[in-house]
Amino acid sequence: MSSTRTQVGIIGAGPSGLLLSQLLHLQGIDSVVLERRSADYVLGRVRAGVLEQGMVDMLREAQCADRMDKEGLVHEGFEITFGERRHRIDLKKHTGSTVMVYGQTEVTKDLMDAREKMGGTVIYDAENVAIEDLNSDTPKLTYQKDGQTHEVICDYIAGCDGFHGVSRKSMPEKLLKEHERVYPFGWLGILSETRPVSEELIYVNHWRGFALCSMRSMTRSRYYIQCAFDEDLEEWTDDRFWDELRVRLPDEAAETIEMGPSIEKSIAPLRSFVAEPMRHGRLFLAGDAAHIVPPTGAKGLNLAASDIYYLSRALIGFYKEGREDLIDSYSENCLRRVWKAERFSWWFTNIMHRFPEQSSFDRGCQIAELDYLCGSNAAQEAFAENYVGLPF
Ligand code: FAS
Ligand code: PHB
């Protein structure tokens, strides 16, 4: 068995793990990242599209923002439509802030390239990653690769391995409290090399179901429609998707939308989930390993960024100044912001989607909530400050 020593062992080479490794490296702190999949597989996942200012600032701090600053699209607002109504939420007016439209795939690629350029240790195809000696001062990660067993002895372990990872399962069962709401529907999303139907995002509440018009650039569109949670992807030809999307869009968008072949098509389940605490001894959970939000509020990737903000400061404070206070307050600091994003994402999902059991009264309240939001400056200010991202 090969044995290496590092300061911080990181499980998962998604945005959380790579961003943490990069921020630590810039402070002279050594880490090893273990990823069970190949780099191509990680890059093949199409996920988030909207970055909060906090995430943008973190990528600039991590010296990985050049391409984002060149190719990213700064958005000052977006539209909400319901019935015949269309209303623009002016983020800039209500908050003075904006969001950046730049795909998670590109963020991950920029982080991968930066890690490689700076000689980072990111091991792909690391199988059966396990955490051992967690209650000792030198916990370790073991894994198999190329038929060999390897161990990485660490000071600390960051579980950045997503919802299905091993790190949350390695927390003591009696310690962990989990909170969950599973939604009775999913999102069917496609990516197409077509001009976006609008310069800004359009969130649609339609009686047949939610729809979202987003983008990755001005030549690459990302569209979603709400679908049954057990929908069979094989049943959804491109034509069927475009027909259903156009039924749900406002007339002018339905008439002008540019359609084309999908280059990616997938169904994402929707759930709200929080695991508490996010730290046990020398193990920290970050990103989707600790929490999941329905993508309605574009919070998933951005919450991973705020976790890594708190975790990087805690570890840098420890190694550079011998501080343990930020390590001790890590879980509490993260969870205060996580729960506010969970609430916003749950609320926005509730007012934008059609629920199978929805009564006419429920529907009436949904429309009234949207009508109030679009008619009240105060409501839009509260909405906008949540959407652009609450302070870290
Ligand atoms: P990730 O899941 O991205 O990364 C975890 C990494 O750990 C993966 O590469 C995985 O292969 C690896 N891993 C897992 N188990 C391991 C093990 N045992 N050993 C080693 N490695 C292991 N957010 C939005 O804001 N908007 C969206 O539209 C949106 N759409 C989404 C669609 C889907 C299908 C999913 C699943 C998520 C979506 N999200 C969206 C949320 C998403 O963007 C996450 O918040 C983001 O990927 C979180 O990043 P990480 O915490 O790094 O987790
Ligand atoms: C996306 O572009 O993938 C996207 C944008 C906004 C959301 C969710 C997903 O709320």
JSON list of C-alpha atoms and ligand atoms in Angstrom, two decimals, residues 46-50 101 187 201 203 210 212-216 222 224 294-299 348 387, ligand 2:
[
{"chain": "A", "resi": 46, "resn": "VAL", "atom": "CA", "xyz": [-24.79, 19.84, -16.84]},
{"chain": "A", "resi": 47, "resn": "ARG", "atom": "CA", "xyz": [-26.00, 21.60, -13.72]},
{"chain": "A", "resi": 48, "resn": "ALA", "atom": "CA", "xyz": [-26.12, 25.16, -12.42]},
{"chain": "A", "resi": 49, "resn": "GLY", "atom": "CA", "xyz": [-26.10, 28.28, -14.51]},
{"chain": "A", "resi": 50, "resn": "VAL", "atom": "CA", "xyz": [-26.40, 31.32, -12.21]},
{"chain": "A", "resi": 101, "resn": "VAL", "atom": "CA", "xyz": [-24.71, 33.62, -15.93]},
{"chain": "A", "resi": 187, "resn": "TRP", "atom": "CA", "xyz": [-37.17, 19.18, -13.92]},
{"chain": "A", "resi": 201, "resn": "LEU", "atom": "CA", "xyz": [-34.06, 34.42, -17.69]},
{"chain": "A", "resi": 203, "resn": "TYR", "atom": "CA", "xyz": [-39.41, 31.89, -14.83]},
{"chain": "A", "resi": 210, "resn": "PHE", "atom": "CA", "xyz": [-43.30, 25.32, -14.31]},
{"chain": "A", "resi": 212, "resn": "LEU", "atom": "CA", "xyz": [-37.58, 28.15, -17.12]},
{"chain": "A", "resi": 213, "resn": "CYS", "atom": "CA", "xyz": [-35.75, 29.80, -20.01]},
{"chain": "A", "resi": 214, "resn": "SER", "atom": "CA", "xyz": [-32.05, 30.15, -19.23]},
{"chain": "A", "resi": 215, "resn": "MET", "atom": "CA", "xyz": [-28.79, 30.12, -21.14]},
{"chain": "A", "resi": 216, "resn": "ARG", "atom": "CA", "xyz": [-25.05, 29.41, -21.08]},
{"chain": "A", "resi": 222, "resn": "ARG", "atom": "CA", "xyz": [-30.78, 25.96, -21.32]},
{"chain": "A", "resi": 224, "resn": "TYR", "atom": "CA", "xyz": [-36.42, 23.32, -18.22]},
{"chain": "A", "resi": 294, "resn": "PRO", "atom": "CA", "xyz": [-34.54, 22.59, -5.44]},
{"chain": "A", "resi": 295, "resn": "PRO", "atom": "CA", "xyz": [-32.81, 24.48, -8.33]},
{"chain": "A", "resi": 296, "resn": "THR", "atom": "CA", "xyz": [-35.66, 27.04, -8.58]},
{"chain": "A", "resi": 297, "resn": "GLY", "atom": "CA", "xyz": [-33.74, 29.68, -6.64]},
{"chain": "A", "resi": 298, "resn": "ALA", "atom": "CA", "xyz": [-30.36, 28.89, -8.26]},
{"chain": "A", "resi": 299, "resn": "LYS", "atom": "CA", "xyz": [-28.84, 28.33, -4.81]},
{"chain": "A", "resi": 348, "resn": "PHE", "atom": "CA", "xyz": [-39.99, 30.04, -4.66]},
{"chain": "A", "resi": 387, "resn": "TYR", "atom": "CA", "xyz": [-31.95, 35.82, -5.25]},
{"chain": "B", "resi": 2, "resn": "PHB", "atom": "C1", "xyz": [-29.67, 27.15, -15.24]},
{"chain": "B", "resi": 2, "resn": "PHB", "atom": "O1", "xyz": [-29.32, 27.97, -16.10]},
{"chain": "B", "resi": 2, "resn": "PHB", "atom": "O2", "xyz": [-29.34, 25.94, -15.27]},
{"chain": "B", "resi": 2, "resn": "PHB", "atom": "C2", "xyz": [-30.54, 27.62, -14.09]},
{"chain": "B", "resi": 2, "resn": "PHB", "atom": "C3", "xyz": [-30.78, 28.96, -13.94]},
{"chain": "B", "resi": 2, "resn": "PHB", "atom": "C4", "xyz": [-31.59, 29.40, -12.89]},
{"chain": "B", "resi": 2, "resn": "PHB", "atom": "C5", "xyz": [-32.14, 28.46, -12.03]},
{"chain": "B", "resi": 2, "resn": "PHB", "atom": "C6", "xyz": [-31.89, 27.10, -12.19]},
{"chain": "B", "resi": 2, "resn": "PHB", "atom": "C7", "xyz": [-31.09, 26.67, -13.23]},
{"chain": "B", "resi": 2, "resn": "PHB", "atom": "O3", "xyz": [-32.94, 28.90, -11.02]}
]
